[in-house]
PDB file of C-alpha atoms and ligand atoms in Angstrom:
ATOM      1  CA  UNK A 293     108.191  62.576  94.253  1.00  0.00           C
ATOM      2  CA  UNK A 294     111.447  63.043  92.107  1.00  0.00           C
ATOM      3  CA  UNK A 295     114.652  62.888  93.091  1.00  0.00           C
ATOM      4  CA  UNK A 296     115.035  66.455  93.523  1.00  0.00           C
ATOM      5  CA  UNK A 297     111.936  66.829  95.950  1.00  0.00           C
ATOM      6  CA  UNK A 298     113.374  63.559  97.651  1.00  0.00           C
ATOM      7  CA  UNK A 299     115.963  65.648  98.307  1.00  0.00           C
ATOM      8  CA  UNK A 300     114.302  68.506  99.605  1.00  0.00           C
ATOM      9  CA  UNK A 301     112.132  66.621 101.423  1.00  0.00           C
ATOM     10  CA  UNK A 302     113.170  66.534 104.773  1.00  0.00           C
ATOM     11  CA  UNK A 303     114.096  70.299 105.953  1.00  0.00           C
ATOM     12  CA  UNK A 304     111.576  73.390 106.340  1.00  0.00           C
ATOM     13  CA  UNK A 305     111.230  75.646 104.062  1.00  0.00           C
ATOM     14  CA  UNK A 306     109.545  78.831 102.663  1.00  0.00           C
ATOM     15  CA  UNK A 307     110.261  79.802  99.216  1.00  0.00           C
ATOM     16  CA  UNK A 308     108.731  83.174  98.225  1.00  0.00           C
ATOM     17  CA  UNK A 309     108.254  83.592  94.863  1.00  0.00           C
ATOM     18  CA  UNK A 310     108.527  87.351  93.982  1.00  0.00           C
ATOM     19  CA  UNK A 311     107.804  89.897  91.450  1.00  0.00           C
ATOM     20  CA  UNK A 312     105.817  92.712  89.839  1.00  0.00           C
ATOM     21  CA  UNK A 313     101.888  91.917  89.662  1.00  0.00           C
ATOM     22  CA  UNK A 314     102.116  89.737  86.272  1.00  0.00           C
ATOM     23  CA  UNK A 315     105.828  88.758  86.646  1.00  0.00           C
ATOM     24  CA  UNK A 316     104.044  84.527  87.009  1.00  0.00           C
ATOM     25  CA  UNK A 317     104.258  84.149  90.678  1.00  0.00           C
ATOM     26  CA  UNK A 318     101.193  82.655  90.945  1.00  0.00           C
ATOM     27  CA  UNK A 319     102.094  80.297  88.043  1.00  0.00           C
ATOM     28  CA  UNK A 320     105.225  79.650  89.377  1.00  0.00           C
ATOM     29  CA  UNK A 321     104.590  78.670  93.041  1.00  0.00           C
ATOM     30  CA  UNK A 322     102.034  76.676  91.598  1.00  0.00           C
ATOM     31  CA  UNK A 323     104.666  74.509  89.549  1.00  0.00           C
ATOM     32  CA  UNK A 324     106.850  74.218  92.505  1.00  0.00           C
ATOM     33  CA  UNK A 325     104.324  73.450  95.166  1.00  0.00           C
ATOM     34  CA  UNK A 326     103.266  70.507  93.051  1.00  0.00           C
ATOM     35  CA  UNK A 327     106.983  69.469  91.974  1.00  0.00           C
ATOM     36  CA  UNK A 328     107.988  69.865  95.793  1.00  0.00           C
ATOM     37  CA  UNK A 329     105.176  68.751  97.791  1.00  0.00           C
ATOM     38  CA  UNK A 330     105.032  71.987  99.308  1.00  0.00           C
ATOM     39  CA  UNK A 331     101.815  74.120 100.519  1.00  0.00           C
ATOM     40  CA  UNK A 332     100.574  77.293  98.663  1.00  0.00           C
ATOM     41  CA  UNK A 333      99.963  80.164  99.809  1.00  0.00           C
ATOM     42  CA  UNK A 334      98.711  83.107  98.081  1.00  0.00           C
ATOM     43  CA  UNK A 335      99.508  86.815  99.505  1.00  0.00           C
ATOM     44  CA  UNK A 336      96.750  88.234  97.282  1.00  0.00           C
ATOM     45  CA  UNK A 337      94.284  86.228  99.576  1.00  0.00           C
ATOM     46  CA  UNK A 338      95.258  88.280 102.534  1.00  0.00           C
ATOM     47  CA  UNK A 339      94.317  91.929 101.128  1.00  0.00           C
ATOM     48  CA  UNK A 340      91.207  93.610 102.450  1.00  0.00           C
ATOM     49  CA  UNK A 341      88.382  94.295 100.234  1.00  0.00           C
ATOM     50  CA  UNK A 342      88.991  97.745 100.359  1.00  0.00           C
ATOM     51  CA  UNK A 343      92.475  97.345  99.286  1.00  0.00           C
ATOM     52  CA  UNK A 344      91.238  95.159  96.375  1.00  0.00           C
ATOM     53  CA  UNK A 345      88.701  97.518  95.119  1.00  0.00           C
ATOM     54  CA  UNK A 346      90.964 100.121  95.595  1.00  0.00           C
ATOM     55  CA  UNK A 347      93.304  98.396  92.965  1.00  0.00           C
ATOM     56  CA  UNK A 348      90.894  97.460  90.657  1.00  0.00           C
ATOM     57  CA  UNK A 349      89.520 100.894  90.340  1.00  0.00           C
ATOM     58  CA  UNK A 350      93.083 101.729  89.022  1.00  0.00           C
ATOM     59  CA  UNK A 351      94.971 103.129  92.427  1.00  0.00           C
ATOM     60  CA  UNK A 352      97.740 102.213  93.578  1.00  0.00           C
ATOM     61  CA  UNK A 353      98.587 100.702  97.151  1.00  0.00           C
ATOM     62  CA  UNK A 354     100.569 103.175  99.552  1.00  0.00           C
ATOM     63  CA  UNK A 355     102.817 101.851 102.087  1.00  0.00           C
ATOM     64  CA  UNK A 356     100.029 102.516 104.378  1.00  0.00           C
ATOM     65  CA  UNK A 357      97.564 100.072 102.625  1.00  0.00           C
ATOM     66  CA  UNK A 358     100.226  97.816 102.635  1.00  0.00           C
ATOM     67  CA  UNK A 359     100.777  97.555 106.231  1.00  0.00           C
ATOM     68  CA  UNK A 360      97.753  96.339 107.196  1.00  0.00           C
ATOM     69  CA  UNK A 361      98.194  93.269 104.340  1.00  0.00           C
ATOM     70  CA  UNK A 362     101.927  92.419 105.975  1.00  0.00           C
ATOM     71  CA  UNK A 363     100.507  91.934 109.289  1.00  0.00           C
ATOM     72  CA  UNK A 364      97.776  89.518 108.290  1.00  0.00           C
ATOM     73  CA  UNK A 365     100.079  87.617 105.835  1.00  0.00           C
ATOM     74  CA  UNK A 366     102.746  87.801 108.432  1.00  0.00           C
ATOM     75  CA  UNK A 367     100.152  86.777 111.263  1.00  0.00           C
ATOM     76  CA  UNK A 368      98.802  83.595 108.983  1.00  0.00           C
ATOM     77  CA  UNK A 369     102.701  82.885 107.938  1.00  0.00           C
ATOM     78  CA  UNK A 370     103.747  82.824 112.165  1.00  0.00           C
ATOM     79  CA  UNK A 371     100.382  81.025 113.345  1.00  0.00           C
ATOM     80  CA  UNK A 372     100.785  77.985 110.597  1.00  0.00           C
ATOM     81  CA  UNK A 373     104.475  77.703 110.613  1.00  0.00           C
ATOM     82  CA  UNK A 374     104.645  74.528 113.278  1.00  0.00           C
ATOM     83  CA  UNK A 375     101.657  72.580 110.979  1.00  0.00           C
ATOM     84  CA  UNK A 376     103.102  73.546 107.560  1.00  0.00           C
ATOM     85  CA  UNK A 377     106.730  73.766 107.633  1.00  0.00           C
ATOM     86  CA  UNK A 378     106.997  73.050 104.338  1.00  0.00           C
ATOM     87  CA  UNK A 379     105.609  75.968 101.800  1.00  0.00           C
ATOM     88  CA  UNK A 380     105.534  78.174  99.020  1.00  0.00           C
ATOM     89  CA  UNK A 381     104.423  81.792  99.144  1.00  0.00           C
ATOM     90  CA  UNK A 382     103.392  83.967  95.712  1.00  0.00           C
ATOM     91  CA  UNK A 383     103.613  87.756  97.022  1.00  0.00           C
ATOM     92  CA  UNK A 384     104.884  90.595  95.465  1.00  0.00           C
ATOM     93  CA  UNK A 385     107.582  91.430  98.285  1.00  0.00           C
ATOM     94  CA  UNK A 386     107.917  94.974  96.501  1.00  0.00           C
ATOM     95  CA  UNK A 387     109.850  96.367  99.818  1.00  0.00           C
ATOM     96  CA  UNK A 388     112.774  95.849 100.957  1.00  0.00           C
ATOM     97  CA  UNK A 389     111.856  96.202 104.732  1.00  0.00           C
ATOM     98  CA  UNK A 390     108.756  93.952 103.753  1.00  0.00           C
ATOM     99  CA  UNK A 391     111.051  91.537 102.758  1.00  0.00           C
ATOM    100  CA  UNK A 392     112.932  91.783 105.775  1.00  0.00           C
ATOM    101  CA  UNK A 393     109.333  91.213 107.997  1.00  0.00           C
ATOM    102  CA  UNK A 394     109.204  87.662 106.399  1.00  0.00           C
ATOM    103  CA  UNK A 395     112.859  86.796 107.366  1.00  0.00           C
ATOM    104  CA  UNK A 396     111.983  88.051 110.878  1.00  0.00           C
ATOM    105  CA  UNK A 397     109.471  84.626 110.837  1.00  0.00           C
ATOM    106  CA  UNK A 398     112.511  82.946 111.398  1.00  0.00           C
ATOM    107  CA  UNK A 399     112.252  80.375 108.641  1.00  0.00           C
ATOM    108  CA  UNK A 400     114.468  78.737 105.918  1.00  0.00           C
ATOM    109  CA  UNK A 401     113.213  81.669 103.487  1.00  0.00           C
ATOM    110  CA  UNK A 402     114.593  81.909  99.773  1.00  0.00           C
ATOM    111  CA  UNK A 403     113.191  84.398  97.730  1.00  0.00           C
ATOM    112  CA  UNK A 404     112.808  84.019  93.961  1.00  0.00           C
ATOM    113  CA  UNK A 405     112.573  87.105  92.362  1.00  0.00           C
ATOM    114  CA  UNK A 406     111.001  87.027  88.982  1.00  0.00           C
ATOM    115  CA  UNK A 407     112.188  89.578  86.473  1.00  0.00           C
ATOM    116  CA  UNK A 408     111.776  90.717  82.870  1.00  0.00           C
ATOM    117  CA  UNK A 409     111.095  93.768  80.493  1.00  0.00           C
ATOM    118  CA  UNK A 410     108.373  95.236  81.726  1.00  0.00           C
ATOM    119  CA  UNK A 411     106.784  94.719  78.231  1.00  0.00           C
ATOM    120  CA  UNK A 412     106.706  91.675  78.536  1.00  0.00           C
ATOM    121  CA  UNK A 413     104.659  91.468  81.742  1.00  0.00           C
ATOM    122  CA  UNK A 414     102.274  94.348  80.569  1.00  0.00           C
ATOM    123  CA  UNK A 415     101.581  91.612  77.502  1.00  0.00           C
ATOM    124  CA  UNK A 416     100.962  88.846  79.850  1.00  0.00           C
ATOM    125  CA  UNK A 417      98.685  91.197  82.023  1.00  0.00           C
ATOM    126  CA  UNK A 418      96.683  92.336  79.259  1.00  0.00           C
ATOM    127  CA  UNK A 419      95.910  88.728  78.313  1.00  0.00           C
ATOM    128  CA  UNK A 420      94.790  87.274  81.687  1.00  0.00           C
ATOM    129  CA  UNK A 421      91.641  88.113  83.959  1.00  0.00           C
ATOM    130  CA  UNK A 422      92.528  90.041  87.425  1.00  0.00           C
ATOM    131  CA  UNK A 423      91.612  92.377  89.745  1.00  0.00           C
ATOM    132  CA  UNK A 424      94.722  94.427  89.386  1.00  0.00           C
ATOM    133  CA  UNK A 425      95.095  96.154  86.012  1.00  0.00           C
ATOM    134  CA  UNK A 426      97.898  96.417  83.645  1.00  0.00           C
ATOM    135  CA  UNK A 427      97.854 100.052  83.927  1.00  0.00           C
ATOM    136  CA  UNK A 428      99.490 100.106  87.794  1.00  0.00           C
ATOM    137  CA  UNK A 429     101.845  98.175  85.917  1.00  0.00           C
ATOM    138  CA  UNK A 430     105.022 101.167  86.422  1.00  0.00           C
ATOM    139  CA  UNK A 431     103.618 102.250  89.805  1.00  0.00           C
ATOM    140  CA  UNK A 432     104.645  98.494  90.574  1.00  0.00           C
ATOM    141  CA  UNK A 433     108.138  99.143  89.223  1.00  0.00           C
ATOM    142  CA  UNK A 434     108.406 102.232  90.676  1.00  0.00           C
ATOM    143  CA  UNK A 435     107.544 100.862  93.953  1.00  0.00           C
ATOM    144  CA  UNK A 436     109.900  97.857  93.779  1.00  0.00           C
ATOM    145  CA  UNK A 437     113.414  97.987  96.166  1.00  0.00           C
ATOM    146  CA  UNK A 438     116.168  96.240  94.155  1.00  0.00           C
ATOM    147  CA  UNK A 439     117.051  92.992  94.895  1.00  0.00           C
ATOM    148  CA  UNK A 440     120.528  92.460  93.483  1.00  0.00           C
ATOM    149  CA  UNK A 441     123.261  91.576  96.017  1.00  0.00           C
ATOM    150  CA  UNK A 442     120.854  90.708  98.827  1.00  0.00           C
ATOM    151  CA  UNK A 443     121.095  87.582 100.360  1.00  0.00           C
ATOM    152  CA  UNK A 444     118.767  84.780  99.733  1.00  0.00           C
ATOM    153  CA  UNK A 445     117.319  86.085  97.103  1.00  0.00           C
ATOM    154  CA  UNK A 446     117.837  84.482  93.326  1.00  0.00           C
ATOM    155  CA  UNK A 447     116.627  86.463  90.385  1.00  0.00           C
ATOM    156  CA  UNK A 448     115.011  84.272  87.443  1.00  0.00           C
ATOM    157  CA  UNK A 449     114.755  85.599  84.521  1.00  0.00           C
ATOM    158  CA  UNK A 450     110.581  84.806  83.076  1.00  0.00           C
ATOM    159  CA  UNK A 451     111.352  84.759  79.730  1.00  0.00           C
ATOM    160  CA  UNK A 452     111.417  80.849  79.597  1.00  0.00           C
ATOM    161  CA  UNK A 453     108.474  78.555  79.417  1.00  0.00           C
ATOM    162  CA  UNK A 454     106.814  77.479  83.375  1.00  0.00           C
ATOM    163  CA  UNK A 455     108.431  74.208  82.937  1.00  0.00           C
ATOM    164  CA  UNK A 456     112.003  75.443  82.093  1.00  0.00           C
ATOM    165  CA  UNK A 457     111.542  77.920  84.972  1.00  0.00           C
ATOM    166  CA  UNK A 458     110.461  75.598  87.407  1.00  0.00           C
ATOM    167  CA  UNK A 459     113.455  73.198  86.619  1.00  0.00           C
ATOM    168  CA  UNK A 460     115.735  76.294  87.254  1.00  0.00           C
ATOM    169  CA  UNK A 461     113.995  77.254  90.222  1.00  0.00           C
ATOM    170  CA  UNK A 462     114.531  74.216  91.509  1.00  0.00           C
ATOM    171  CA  UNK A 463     118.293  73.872  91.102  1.00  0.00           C
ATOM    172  CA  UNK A 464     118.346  76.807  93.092  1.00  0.00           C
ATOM    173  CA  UNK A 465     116.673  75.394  95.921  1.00  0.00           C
ATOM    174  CA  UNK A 466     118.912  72.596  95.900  1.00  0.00           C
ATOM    175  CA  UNK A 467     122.124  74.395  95.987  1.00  0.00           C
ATOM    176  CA  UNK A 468     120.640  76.739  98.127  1.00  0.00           C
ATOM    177  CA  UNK A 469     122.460  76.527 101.970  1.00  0.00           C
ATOM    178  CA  UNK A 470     120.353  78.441 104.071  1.00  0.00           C
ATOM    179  CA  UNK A 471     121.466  80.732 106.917  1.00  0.00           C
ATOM    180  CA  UNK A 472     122.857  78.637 110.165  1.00  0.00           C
ATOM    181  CA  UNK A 473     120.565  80.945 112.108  1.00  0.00           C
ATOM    182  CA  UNK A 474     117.424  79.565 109.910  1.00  0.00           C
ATOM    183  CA  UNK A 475     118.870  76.162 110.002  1.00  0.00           C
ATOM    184  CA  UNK A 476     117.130  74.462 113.034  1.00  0.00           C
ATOM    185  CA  UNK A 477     113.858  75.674 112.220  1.00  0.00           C
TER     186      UNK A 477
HETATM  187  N1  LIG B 274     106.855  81.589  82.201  1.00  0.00           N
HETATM  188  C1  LIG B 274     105.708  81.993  81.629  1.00  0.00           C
HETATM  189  N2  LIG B 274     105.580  81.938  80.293  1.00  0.00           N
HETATM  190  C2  LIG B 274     104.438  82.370  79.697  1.00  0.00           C
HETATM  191  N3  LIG B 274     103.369  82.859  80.357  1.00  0.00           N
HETATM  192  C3  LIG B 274     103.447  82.938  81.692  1.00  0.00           C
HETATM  193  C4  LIG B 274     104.616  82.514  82.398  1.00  0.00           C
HETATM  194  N4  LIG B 274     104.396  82.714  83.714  1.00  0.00           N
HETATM  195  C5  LIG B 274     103.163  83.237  83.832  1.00  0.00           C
HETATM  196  N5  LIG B 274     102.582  83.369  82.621  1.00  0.00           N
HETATM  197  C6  LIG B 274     101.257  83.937  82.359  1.00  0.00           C
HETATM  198  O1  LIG B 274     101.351  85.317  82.699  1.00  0.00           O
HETATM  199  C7  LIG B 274     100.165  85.750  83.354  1.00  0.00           C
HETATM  200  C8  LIG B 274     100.537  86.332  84.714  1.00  0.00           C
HETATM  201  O2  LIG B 274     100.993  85.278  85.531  1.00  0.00           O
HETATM  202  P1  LIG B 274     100.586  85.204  87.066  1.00  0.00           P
HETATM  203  O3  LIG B 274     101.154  83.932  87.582  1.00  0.00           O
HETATM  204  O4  LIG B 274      99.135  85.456  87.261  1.00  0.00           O
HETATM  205  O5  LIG B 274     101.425  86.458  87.621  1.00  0.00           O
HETATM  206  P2  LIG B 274     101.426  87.128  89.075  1.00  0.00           P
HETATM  207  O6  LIG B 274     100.995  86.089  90.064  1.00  0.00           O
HETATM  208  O7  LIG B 274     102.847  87.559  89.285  1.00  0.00           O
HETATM  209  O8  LIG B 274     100.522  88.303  89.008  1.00  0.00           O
HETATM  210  C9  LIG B 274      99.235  84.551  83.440  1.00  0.00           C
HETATM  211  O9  LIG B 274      98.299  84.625  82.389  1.00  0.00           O
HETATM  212  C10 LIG B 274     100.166  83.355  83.254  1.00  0.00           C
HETATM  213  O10 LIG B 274      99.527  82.273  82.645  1.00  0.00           O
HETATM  214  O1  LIG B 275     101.493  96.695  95.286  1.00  0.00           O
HETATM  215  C1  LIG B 275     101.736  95.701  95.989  1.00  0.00           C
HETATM  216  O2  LIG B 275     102.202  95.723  97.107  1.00  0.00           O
HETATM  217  C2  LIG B 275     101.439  94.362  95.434  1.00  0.00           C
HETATM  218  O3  LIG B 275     102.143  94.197  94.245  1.00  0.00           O
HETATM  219  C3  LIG B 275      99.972  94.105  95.241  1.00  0.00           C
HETATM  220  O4  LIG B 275      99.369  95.210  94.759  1.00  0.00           O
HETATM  221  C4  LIG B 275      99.728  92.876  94.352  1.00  0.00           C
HETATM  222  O5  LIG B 275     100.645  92.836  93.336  1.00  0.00           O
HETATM  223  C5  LIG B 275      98.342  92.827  93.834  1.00  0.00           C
HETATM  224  O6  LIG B 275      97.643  92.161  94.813  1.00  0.00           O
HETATM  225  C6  LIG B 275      98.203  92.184  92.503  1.00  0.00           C
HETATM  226  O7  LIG B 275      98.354  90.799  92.616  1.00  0.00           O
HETATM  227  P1  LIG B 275      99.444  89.972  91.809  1.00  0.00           P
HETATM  228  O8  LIG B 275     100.792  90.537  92.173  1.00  0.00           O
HETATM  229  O9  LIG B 275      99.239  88.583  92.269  1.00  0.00           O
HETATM  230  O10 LIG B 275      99.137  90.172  90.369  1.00  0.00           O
END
């Protein structure tokens, strides 16, 4: 462990890392969970697979597809909280009042919204292999609740290399205090 981790070591945490489909959550909670010792957890494992043919045929999820995904992730999130205190989560968090479900857990939760020009993503989508196709790519934006000026959330901006974002990422964790409520967890 480095000293950073060291540092981070001994308090519970959930980082979410955030984003349009494409934005590098995946990639980036897979840096950090490495870099922090921390356990992964992927959202996208949690849809039904309705919801993911549904998205790979080229709809869109409604609010009402999505409810059924929150409670699951929220249910697996509440039941493994006391054995893995310590964790990363790549999800989307599109909603606002989504968002708000996972603070509701009660955890130590920072949110690291990944953002860009859409371009940008759309390029990276179109070069990797997914279920979810570049063309829902503006129904994602569209969908997305604005994150500036909420608390505990830090936008990073993905136009850097994994490594670079990681390291920032990580600063931000460390200068991050987190809620007195949260704090006991
Ligand atoms: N910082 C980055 N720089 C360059 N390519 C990236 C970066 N982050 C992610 N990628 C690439 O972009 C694509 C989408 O990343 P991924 O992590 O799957 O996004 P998401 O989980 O948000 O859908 C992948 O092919 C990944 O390798
Ligand atoms: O619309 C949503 O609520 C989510 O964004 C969801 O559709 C998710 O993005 C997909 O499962 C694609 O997975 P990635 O975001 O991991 O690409």
């Amino acid at each position: 462990m480095d000293d950073a981790a060291t540092k981070l070591s001994a308090r519970p945490l959930l980082l979410v890392v955030m984003g349009v489909s494409g934005s590098g959550k995946s990639t980036l909670a897979r840096a950090l969970a490495e870099r922090l010792e921390l356990a992964l957890f992927e959202a996208d494992d949690f849809h039904s697979a309705a919801a993911v043919a549904r998205m790979r045929s080229g709809l869109p999820l409604t609010n009402e597809w999505r409810e059924p995904w929150m409670d699951a992730l929220c249910q697996h999130l509440s039941r493994t909280r006391a054995s893995v205190p310590r964790r990363v989560l790549a999800w989307s968090g599109l909603q606002r009042d989504h968002r708000a479900r996972i603070l509701e857990l009660g955890e130590p939760t920072l949110f690291l919204h990944l953002v860009g020009p859409p371009a940008l993503v759309a390029s990276r989508m179109a070069a990797r292999e997914h279920f979810f196709p570049a063309s829902l790519l503006d129904s994602q934006y569209a969908a997305l609740d604005p994150t500036a000026g909420e608390a505990n959330v830090v936008e990073l901006d993905i136009g850097v290399p994994v490594e670079r974002l990681c390291a920032v990422a990580v600063e931000h964790v460390r200068m991050w205090q987190p809620p007195k409520a949260a704090d006991g967890c």
